[in-house]
Coordinates of C-alpha atoms in Angstrom, one line a residue:
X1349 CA -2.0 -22.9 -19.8
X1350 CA -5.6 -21.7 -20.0
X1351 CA -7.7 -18.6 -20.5
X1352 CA -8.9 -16.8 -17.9
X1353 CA -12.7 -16.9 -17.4
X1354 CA -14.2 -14.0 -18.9
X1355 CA -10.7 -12.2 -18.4
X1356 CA -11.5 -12.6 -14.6
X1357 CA -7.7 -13.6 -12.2
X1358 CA -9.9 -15.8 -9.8
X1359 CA -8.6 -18.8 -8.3
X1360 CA -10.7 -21.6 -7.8
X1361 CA -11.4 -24.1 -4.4
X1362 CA -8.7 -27.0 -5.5
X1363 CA -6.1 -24.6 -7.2
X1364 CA -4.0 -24.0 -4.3
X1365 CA -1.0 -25.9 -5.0
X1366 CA 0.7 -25.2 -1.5
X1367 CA 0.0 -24.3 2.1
X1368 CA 2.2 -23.7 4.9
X1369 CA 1.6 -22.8 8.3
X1370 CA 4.6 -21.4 10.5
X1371 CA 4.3 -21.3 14.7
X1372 CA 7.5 -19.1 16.2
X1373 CA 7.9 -18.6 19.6
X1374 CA 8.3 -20.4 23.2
X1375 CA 6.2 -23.5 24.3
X1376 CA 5.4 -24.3 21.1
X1377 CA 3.1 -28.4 20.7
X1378 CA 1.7 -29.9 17.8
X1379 CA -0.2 -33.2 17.9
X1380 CA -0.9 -34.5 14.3
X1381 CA -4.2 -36.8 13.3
X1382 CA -4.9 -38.3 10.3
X1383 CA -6.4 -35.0 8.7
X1384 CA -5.6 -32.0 11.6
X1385 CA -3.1 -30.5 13.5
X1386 CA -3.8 -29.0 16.6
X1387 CA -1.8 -26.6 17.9
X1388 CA -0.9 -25.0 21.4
X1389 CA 1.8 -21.9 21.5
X1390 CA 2.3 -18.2 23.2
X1391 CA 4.3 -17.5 19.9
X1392 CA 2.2 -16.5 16.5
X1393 CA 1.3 -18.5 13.5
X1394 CA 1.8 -17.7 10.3
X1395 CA -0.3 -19.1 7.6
X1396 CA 0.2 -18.8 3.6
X1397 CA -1.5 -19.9 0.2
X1398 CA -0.1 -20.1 -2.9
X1399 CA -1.4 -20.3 -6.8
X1400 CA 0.0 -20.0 -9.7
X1401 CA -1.0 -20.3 -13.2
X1402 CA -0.5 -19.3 -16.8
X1403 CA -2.6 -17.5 -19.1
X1404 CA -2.0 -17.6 -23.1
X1405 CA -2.9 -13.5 -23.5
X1406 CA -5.8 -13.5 -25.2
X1407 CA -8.2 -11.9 -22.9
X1408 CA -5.2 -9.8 -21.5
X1409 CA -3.8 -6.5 -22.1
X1410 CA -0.6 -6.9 -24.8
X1411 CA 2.0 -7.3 -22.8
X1412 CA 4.9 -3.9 -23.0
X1413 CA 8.0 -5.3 -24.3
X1414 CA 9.7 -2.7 -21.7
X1415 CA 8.4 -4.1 -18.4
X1416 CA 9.3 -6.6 -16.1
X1417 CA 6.3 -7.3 -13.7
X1418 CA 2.6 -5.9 -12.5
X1419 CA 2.0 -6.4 -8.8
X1420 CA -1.2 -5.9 -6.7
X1421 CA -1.3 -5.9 -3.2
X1422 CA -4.0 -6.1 -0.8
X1423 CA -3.3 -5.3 2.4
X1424 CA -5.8 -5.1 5.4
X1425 CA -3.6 -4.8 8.5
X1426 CA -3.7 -1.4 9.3
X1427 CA -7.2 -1.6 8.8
X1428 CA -7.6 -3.0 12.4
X1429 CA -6.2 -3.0 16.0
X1430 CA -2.4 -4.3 15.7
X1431 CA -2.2 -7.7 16.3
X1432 CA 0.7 -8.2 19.2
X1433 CA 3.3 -11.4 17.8
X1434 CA 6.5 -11.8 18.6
X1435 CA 8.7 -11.0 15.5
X1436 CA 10.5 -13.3 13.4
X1437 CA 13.6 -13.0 12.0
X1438 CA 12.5 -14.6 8.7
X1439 CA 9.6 -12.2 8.0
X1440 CA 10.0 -8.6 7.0
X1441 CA 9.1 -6.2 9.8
X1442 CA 5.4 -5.4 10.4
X1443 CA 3.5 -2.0 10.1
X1444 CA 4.9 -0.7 6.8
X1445 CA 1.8 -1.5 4.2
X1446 CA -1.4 0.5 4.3
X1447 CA -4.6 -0.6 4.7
X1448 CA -5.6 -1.0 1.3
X1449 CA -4.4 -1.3 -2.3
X1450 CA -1.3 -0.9 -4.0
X1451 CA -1.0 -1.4 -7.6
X1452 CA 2.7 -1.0 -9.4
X1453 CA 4.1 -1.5 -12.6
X1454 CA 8.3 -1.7 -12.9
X1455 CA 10.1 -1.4 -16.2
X1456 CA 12.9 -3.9 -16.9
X1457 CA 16.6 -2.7 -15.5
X1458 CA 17.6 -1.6 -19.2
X1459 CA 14.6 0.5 -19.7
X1460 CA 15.5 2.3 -16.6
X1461 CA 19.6 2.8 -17.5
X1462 CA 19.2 3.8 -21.4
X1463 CA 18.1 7.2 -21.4
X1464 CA 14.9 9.3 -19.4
X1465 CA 12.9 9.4 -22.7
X1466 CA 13.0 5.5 -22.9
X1467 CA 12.0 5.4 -19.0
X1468 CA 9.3 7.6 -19.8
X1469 CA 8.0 6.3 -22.7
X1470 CA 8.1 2.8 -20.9
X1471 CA 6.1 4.2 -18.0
X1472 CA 3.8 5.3 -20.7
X1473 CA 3.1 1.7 -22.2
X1474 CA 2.9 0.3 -18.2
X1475 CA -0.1 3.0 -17.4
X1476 CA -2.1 1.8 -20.2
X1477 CA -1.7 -1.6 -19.9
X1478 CA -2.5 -1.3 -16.1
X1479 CA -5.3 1.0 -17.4
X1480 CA -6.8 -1.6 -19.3
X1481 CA -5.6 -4.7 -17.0
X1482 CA -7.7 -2.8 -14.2
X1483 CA -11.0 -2.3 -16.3
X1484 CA -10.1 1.9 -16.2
X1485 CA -12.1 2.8 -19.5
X1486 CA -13.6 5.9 -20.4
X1487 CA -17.0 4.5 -18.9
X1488 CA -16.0 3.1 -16.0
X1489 CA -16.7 4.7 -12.2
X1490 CA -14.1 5.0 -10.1
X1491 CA -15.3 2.0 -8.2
X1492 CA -11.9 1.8 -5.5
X1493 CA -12.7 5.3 -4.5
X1494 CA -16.3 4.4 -3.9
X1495 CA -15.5 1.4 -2.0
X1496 CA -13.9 3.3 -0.1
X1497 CA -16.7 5.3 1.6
X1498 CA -18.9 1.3 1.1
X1499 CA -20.9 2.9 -1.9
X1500 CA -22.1 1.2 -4.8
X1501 CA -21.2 2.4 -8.2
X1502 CA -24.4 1.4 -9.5
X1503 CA -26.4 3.1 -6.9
X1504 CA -25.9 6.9 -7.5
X1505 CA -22.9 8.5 -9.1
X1506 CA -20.1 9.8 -7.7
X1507 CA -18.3 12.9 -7.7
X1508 CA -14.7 11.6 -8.5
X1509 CA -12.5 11.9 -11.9
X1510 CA -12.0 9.0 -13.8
X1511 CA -9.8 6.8 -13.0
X1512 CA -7.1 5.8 -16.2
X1513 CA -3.4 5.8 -17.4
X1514 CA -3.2 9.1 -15.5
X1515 CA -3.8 7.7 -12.3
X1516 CA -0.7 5.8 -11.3
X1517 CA 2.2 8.3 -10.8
X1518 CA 5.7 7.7 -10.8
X1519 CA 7.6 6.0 -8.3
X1520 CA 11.6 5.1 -7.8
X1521 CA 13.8 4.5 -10.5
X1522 CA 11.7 2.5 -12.5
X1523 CA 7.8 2.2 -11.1
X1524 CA 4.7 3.6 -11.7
X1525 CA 2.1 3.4 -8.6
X1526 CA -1.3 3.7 -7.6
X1527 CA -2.9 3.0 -3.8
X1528 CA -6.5 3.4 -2.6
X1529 CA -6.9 3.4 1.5
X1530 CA -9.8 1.1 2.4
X1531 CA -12.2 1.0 4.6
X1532 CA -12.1 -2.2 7.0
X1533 CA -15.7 -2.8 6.4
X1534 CA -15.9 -2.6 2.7
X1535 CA -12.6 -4.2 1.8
X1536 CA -13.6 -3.6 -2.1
X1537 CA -11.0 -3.2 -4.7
X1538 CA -13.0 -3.1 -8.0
X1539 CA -15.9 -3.1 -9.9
X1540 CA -17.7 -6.5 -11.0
X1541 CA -16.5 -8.2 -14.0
X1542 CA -12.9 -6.5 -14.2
X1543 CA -10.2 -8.7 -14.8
X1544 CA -9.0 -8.9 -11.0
X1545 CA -11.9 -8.8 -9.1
X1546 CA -10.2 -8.7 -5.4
X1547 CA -12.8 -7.4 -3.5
X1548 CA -14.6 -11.5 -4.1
X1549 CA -10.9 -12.4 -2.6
X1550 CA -11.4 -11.3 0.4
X1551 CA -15.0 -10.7 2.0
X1552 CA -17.0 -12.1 -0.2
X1553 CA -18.5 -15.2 1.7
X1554 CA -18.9 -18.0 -1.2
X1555 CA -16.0 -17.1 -2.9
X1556 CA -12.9 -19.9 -2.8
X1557 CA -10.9 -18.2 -0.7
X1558 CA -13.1 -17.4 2.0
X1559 CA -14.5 -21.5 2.0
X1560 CA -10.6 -22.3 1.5
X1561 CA -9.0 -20.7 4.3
X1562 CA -12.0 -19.5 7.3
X1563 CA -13.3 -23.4 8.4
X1564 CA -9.6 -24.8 8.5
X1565 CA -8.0 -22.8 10.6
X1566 CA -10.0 -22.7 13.9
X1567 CA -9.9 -21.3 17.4
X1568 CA -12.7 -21.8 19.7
X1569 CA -15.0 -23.2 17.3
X1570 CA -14.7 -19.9 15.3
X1571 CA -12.2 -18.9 12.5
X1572 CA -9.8 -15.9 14.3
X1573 CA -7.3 -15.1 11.2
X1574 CA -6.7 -11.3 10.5
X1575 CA -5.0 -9.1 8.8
X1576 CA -5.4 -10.8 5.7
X1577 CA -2.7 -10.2 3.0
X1578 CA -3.4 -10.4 -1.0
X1579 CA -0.3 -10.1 -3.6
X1580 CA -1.1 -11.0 -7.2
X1581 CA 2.1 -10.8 -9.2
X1582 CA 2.0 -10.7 -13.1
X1583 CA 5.1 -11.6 -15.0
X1584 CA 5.5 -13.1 -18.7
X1585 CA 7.1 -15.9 -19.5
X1586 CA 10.2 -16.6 -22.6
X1587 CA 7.4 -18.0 -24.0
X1588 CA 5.2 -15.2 -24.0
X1589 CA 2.6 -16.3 -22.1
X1590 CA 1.5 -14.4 -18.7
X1591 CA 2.5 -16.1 -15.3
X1592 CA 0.5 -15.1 -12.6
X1593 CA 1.6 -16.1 -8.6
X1594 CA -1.0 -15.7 -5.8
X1595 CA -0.3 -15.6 -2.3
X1596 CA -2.5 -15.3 0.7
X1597 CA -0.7 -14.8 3.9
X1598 CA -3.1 -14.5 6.9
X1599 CA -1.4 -14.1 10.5
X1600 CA -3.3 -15.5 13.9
X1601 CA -3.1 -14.2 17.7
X1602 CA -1.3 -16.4 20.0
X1603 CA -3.5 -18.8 21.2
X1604 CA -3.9 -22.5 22.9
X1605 CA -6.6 -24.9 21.2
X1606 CA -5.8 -24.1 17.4
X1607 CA -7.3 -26.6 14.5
X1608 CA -5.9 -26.5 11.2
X1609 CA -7.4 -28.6 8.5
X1610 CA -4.9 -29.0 5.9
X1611 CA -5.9 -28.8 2.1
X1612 CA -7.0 -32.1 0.1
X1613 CA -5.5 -31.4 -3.1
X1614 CA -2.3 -29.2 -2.0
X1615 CA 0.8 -29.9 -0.9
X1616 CA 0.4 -29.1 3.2
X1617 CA 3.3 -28.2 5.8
X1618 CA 3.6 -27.5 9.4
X1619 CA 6.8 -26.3 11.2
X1620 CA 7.8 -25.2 14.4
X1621 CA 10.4 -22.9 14.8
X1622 CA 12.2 -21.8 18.7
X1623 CA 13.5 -18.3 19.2
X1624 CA 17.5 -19.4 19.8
X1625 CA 20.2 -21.4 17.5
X1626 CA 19.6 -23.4 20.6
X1627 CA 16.1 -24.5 20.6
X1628 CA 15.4 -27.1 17.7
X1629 CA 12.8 -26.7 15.0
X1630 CA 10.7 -29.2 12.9
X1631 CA 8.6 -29.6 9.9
X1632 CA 6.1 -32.2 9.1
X1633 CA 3.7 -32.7 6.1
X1634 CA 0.7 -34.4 5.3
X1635 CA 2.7 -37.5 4.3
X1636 CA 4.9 -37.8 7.0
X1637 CA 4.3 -39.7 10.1
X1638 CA 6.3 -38.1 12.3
X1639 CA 7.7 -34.6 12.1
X1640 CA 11.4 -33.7 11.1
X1641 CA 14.5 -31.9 12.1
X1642 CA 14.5 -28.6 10.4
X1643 CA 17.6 -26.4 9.8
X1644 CA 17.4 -22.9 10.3
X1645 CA 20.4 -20.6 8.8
X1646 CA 22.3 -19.4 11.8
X1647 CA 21.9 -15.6 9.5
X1648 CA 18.3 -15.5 11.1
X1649 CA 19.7 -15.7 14.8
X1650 CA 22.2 -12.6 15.1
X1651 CA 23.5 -11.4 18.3
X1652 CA 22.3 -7.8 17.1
X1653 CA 19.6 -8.7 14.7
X1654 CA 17.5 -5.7 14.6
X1655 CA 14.1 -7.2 13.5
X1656 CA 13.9 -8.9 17.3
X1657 CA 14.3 -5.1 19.0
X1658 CA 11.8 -2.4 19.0
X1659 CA 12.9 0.3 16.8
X1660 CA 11.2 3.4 18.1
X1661 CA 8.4 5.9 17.4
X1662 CA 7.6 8.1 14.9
X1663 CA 4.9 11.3 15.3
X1664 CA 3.3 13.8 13.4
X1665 CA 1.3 16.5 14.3
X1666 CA -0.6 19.0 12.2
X1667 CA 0.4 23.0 12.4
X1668 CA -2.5 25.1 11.0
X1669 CA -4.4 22.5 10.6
X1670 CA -8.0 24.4 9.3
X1671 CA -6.1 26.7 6.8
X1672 CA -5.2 26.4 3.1
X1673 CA -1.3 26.1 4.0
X1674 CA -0.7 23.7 6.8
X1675 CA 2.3 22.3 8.0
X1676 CA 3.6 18.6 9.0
X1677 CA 5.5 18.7 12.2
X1678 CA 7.5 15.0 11.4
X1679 CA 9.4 13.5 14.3
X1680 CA 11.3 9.8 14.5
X1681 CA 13.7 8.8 16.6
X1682 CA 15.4 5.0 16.6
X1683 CA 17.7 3.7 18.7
X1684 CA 19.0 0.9 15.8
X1685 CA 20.4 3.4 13.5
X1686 CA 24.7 3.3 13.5
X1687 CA 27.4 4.0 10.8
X1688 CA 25.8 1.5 8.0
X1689 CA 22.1 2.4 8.9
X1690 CA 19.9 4.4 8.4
X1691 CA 16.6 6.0 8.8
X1692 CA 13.9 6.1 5.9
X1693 CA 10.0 7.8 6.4
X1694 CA 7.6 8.3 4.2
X1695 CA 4.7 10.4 4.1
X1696 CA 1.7 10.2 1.7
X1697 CA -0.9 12.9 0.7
X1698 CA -4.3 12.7 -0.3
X1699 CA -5.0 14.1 -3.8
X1700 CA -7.0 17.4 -1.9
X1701 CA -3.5 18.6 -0.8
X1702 CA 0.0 18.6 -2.5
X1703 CA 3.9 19.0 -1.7
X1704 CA 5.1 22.1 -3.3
X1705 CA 8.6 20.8 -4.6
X1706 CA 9.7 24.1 -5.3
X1707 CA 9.3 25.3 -2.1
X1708 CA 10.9 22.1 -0.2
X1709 CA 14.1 22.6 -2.1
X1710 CA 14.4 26.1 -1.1
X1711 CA 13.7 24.9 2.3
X1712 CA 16.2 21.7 1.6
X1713 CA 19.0 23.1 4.0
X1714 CA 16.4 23.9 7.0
X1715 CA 14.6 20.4 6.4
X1716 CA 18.5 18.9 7.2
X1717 CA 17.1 15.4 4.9
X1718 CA 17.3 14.2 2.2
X1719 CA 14.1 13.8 -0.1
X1720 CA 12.1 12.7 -3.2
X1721 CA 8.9 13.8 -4.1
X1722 CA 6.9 11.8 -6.4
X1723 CA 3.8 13.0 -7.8
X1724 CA 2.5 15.4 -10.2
X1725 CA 3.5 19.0 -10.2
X1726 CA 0.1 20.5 -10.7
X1727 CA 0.2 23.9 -8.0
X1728 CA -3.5 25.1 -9.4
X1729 CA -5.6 22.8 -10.2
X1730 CA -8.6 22.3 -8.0
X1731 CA -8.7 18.5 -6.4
X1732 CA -11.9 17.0 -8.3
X1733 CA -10.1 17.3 -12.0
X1734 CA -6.5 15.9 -10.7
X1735 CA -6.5 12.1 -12.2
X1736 CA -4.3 10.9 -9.7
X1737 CA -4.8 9.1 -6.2
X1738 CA -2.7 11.6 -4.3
X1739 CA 1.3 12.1 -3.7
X1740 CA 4.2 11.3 -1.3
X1741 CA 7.8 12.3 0.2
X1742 CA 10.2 9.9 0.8
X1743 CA 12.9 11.2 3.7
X1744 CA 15.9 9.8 3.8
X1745 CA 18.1 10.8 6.9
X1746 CA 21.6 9.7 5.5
X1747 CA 23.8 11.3 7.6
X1748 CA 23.4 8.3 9.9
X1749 CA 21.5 10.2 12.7
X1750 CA 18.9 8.1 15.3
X1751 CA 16.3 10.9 15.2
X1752 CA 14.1 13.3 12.7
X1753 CA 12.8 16.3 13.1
X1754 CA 11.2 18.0 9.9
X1755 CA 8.5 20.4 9.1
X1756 CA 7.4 19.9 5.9
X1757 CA 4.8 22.9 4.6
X1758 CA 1.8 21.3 2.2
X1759 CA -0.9 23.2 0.4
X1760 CA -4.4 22.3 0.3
X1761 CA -6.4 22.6 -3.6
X1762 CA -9.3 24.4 -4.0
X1763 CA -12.5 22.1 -4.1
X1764 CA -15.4 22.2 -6.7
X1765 CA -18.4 22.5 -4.8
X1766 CA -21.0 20.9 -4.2
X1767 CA -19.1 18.6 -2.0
X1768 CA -20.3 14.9 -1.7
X1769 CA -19.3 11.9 0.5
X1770 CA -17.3 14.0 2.6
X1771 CA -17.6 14.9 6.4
X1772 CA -18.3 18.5 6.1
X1773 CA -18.3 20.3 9.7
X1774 CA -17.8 24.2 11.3
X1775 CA -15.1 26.6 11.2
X1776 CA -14.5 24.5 14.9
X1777 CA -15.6 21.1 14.4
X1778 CA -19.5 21.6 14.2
X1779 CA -20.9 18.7 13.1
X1780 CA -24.1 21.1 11.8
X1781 CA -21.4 23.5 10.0
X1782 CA -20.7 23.0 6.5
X1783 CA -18.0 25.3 6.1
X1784 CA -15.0 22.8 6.0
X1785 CA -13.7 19.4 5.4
X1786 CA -12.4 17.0 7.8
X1787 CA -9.6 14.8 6.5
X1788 CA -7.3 12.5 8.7
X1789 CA -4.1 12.0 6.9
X1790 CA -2.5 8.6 7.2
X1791 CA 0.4 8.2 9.9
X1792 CA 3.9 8.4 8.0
X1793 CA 5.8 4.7 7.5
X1794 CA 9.2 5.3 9.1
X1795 CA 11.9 2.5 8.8
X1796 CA 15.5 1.5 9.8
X1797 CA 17.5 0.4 6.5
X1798 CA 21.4 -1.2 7.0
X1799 CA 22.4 -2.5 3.7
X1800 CA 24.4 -5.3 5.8
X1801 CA 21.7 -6.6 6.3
X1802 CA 20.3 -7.2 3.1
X1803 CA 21.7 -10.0 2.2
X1804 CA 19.6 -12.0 5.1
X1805 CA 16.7 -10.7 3.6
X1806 CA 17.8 -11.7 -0.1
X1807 CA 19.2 -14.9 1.4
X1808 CA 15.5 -15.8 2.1
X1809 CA 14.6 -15.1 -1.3
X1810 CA 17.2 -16.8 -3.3
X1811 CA 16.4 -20.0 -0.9
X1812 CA 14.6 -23.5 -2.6
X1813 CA 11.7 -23.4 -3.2
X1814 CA 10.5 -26.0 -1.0
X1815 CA 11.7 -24.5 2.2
X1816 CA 8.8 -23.5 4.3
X1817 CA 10.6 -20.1 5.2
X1818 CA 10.7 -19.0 0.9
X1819 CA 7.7 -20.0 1.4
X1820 CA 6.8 -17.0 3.9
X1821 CA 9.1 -14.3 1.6
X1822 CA 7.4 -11.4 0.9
X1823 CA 7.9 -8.4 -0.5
X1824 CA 6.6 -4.7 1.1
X1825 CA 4.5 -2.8 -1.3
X1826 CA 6.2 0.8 -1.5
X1827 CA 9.1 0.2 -0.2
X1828 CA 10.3 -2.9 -2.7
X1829 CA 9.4 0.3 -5.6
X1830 CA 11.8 2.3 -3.7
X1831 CA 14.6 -0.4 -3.9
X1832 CA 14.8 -0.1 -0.1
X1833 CA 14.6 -3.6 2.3
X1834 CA 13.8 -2.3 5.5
X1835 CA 15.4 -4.5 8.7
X1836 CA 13.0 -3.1 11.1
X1837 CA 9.7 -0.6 11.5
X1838 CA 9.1 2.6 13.9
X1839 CA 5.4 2.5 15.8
X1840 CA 3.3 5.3 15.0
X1841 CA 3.0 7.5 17.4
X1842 CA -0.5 7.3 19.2
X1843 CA -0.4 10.6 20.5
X1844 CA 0.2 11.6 16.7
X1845 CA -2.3 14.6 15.3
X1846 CA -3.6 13.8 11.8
X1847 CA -6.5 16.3 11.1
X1848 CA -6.6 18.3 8.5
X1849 CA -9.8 21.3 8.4
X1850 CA -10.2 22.4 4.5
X1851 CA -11.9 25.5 4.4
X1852 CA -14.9 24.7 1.4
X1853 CA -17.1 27.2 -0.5
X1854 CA -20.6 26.8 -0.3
X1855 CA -22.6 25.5 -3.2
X1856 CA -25.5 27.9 -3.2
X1857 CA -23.4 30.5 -3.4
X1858 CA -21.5 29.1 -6.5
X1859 CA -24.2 30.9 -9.4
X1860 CA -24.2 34.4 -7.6
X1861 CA -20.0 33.9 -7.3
X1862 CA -19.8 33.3 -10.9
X1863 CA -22.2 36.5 -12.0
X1864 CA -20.2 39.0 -9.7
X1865 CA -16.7 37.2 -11.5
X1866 CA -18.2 37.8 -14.4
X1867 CA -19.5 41.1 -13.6
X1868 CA -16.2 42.1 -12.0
X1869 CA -14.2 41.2 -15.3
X1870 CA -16.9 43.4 -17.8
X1871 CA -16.7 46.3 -15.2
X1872 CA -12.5 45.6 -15.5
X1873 CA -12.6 45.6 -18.9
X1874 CA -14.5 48.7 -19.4
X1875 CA -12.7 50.7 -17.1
X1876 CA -9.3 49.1 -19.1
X1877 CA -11.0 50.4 -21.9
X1878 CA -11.8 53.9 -21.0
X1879 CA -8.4 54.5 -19.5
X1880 CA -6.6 53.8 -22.5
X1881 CA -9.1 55.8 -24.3
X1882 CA -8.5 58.6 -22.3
X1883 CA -4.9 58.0 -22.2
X1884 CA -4.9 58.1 -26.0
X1885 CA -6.8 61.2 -25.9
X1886 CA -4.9 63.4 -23.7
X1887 CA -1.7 62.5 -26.0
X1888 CA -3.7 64.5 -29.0

């Protein structure tokens, strides 16, 4: 038990208590020195960090009595070219986090079942604390949406509401939920001196994590781990303290030649795992001389397992893409989905446009899917005063079919000129025009879901602790909110058509727009006057 150092979550060098590193594939060999393991394989490597420690509250937010965990996840694969490794069985499927943040709260079960005004009063108490855990005061900059576009806070302001309580909106039963995309360059998640600091986490190059992990894993003389990924998890204890679990999970092209330099004061593991019931699998730590026999659940080797087959494509493609009302054209199709399965997408919005929930349930029989739209229901507000990050649809195809086909309309808000840190081009693409805004939307996540197989999924979770595949459990940001456990992911279409053109007002023009409003509503209000007047007088 300790406090955290100036309220800062930061590991330091030696607190790593674990590391594992997992080869899969074909033609796997592993020679083992006194302090490396060098490593040939075709297959892909998987290698993970854990931390965990306690904290006794007093530089932390009080803790709501009505929720269960926080969670932060930093995710960078989508950031960069996918990297191409074989799947395994005993690792959720790839491509279904964002490039970027995601920050959740969940209320406990109970909270959720008693009544809405309890859920909502919970959710309450969970957007302040995260408010406060997050550094989100009244004088703070939005420093995750200035990351974003590699700003400084402290170099010029920016022209973004505030971030706070208001930010995170509410997500599945029981969740609240905030994400910031980042950009791959400035993989910045908050401001210095905020109590989780995970932009030092990740790029920052004397931080612990960067000195940990870069030099001992090693390809060619040069460190070739990507697609780095970050989950801080925040529970309290019976005791009341706060237990905090960190784990780094990095992934590696296949490669020939790899060095791996296990830890000094951790607990360090290597295992090998074949593709078949058939091929044997080992495991071999620091301490042992030679490596091990290691038994893999025959649940992870199916006949028909799903998360070995590719699942299909999913597309989406702009319609009216420069005007205030666009449309999403939304298109999957799957191959995996049969009488237990079936096929879950979701799409996200920016905060400069918005799902109008009215009008998809009076479109709810031509949409032919099931949906749920989480966000707030603000239909006029203009995009710089909206406190939250954005909004999103979750589609859920339940009757069982293998394809999607859905156009959803969305709105764009009106903008408050001037416009800053924006791409502003032409009515046509111009990059000298100033008369619109170009936004690429994110592609949608699109997953196949069979509830049979959940319990393989769980079954990973509920194993020892020790094992080297609990070890490699994780759970998917967004989808764990939702309660869905998805058993294999759709590629994004790269054909798919993302742009959005906003049409913007110009900001010299703002002064002489407000003096002919204001002229038009005195010349109304006369002419109101006189014609009741006259109306009045025609009577006598």
């Amino acid at each position: 038990m300790r406090r955290p150092l100036n309220g800062q979550i930061t590991p330091s060098a030696s607190s790593f208590e674990t590391e594992d590193h997992v080869i899969f594939g074909q033609h796997i060999s592993v020679q083992a020195s006194s302090d490396t393991w060098n490593v040939d394989t075709i297959g892909g490597t998987w290698h993970v960090w854990h931390h965990t420690t306690i904290f006794d509250c007093i530089d932390l937010p009080l803790w709501p009595d009505s929720m269960l965990e926080a969670r932060v996840v930093l995710m960078s694969e989508m950031c960069r070219d996918r990297i191409l490794l074989p799947p395994a069985p005993f690792m959720p499927p790839r491509g279904l986090e964002y490039c970027g943040a995601h920050i959740t709260a969940t209320a406990k079960p109970d909270t959720a079942s008693d009544s809405p005004s309890s859920l909502a009063l919970a959710r309450s108490h969970m957007r302040s604390w995260m408010a406060e855990l997050m550094g989100w005061t009244s004088s703070s900059r939005p420093a995750l949406l200035a990351a974003a576009h590699g700003l400084h806070t402290e170099m010029e302001p920016y022209d973004e509401p505030l971030q706070g309580p208001s930010s995170f909106i509410d997500l599945g039963n029981s969740s609240i939920y905030y994400f910031q995309q980042l950009d791959a360059r400035y993989l910045d998640v908050n401001r210095p001196g905020s109590r989780l600091d995970l932009a030092r986490l990740v790029l920052e190059p004397q931080h612990p994590l960067r000195a940990l992990i870069d030099p001992r894993v090693v390809h060619q003389d040069k460190n070739w781990l990507d697609n780095h990924r970050i989950e801080i998890l925040l529970r309290r204890t019976t005791e009341g303290f706060v237990k905090v679990s960190i784990q780094v999970l990095s992934l590696m092209h296949p490669a020939s030649g790899i060095s791996i330099v296990p830890l000094q004061n951790a607990t360090s593991r290597i295992a090998w795992i074949g593709p078949t019931r058939q091929t044997k699998s080992y495991v071999q730590t620091t301490a042992d001389r030679a490596a091990l026999p290691l038994t893999i659940p025959e649940e992870f080797y199916a006949e028909h397992d799903t998360t070995t087959q590719p699942a299909g494509i999913v597309d989406v493609r702009t319609s009216h893409f420069n005007s205030f009302h666009p449309s999403l054209i939304v298109s999957a199709h799957t191959p995996l989905i049969s009488d237990q399965c079936h096929l879950d997408t979701i799409v996200m919005l920016p905060r400069a446009y918005f799902f109008d929930p009215y009008q998809l349930y009076e479109l709810r029989h031509q949409l032919r899917v099931d949906y749920e739209h989480y966000g707030p229901i603000e239909l006029e507000r203009p995009a710089e005063v909206m406190p939250n990050w954005g909004s999103l649809l979750h589609l859920n195809q339940r009757t069982h079919s293998p394809a999607l086909n859905a156009t959803i309309p969305i709105h764009a808000r009106y903008r408050l000129p001037p416009i800053a840190h924006e791409r502003l081009v032409g009515c046509h693409g111009e990059p000298s025009g100033d008369s619109h805004i170009d936004l690429e939307l994110l592609p949608p996540l699109s997953a196949v879901v069979c509830p049979a197989a959940i319990s393989k999924h769980r079954y990973v979770a509920e194993l020892d602790k020790g094992n080297v595949l609990r070890a490699l459990h994780m759970r998917l940001a967004l989808f764990d909110e939702l309660g869905l456990e998805p058993v294999a992911s759709l590629e994004p279409s790269p054909d798919a058509e993302t742009l959005l053109r906003m049409p913007v007002g110009y900001a010299d023009d703002a002064v002489l727009i407000q003096a002919l409003t204001l002229a038009a509503l005195f010349a109304g209000t006369v002419f109101i006057c006189w014609a009741v007047k006259r109306s009045l007088s025609s009577r006598q």
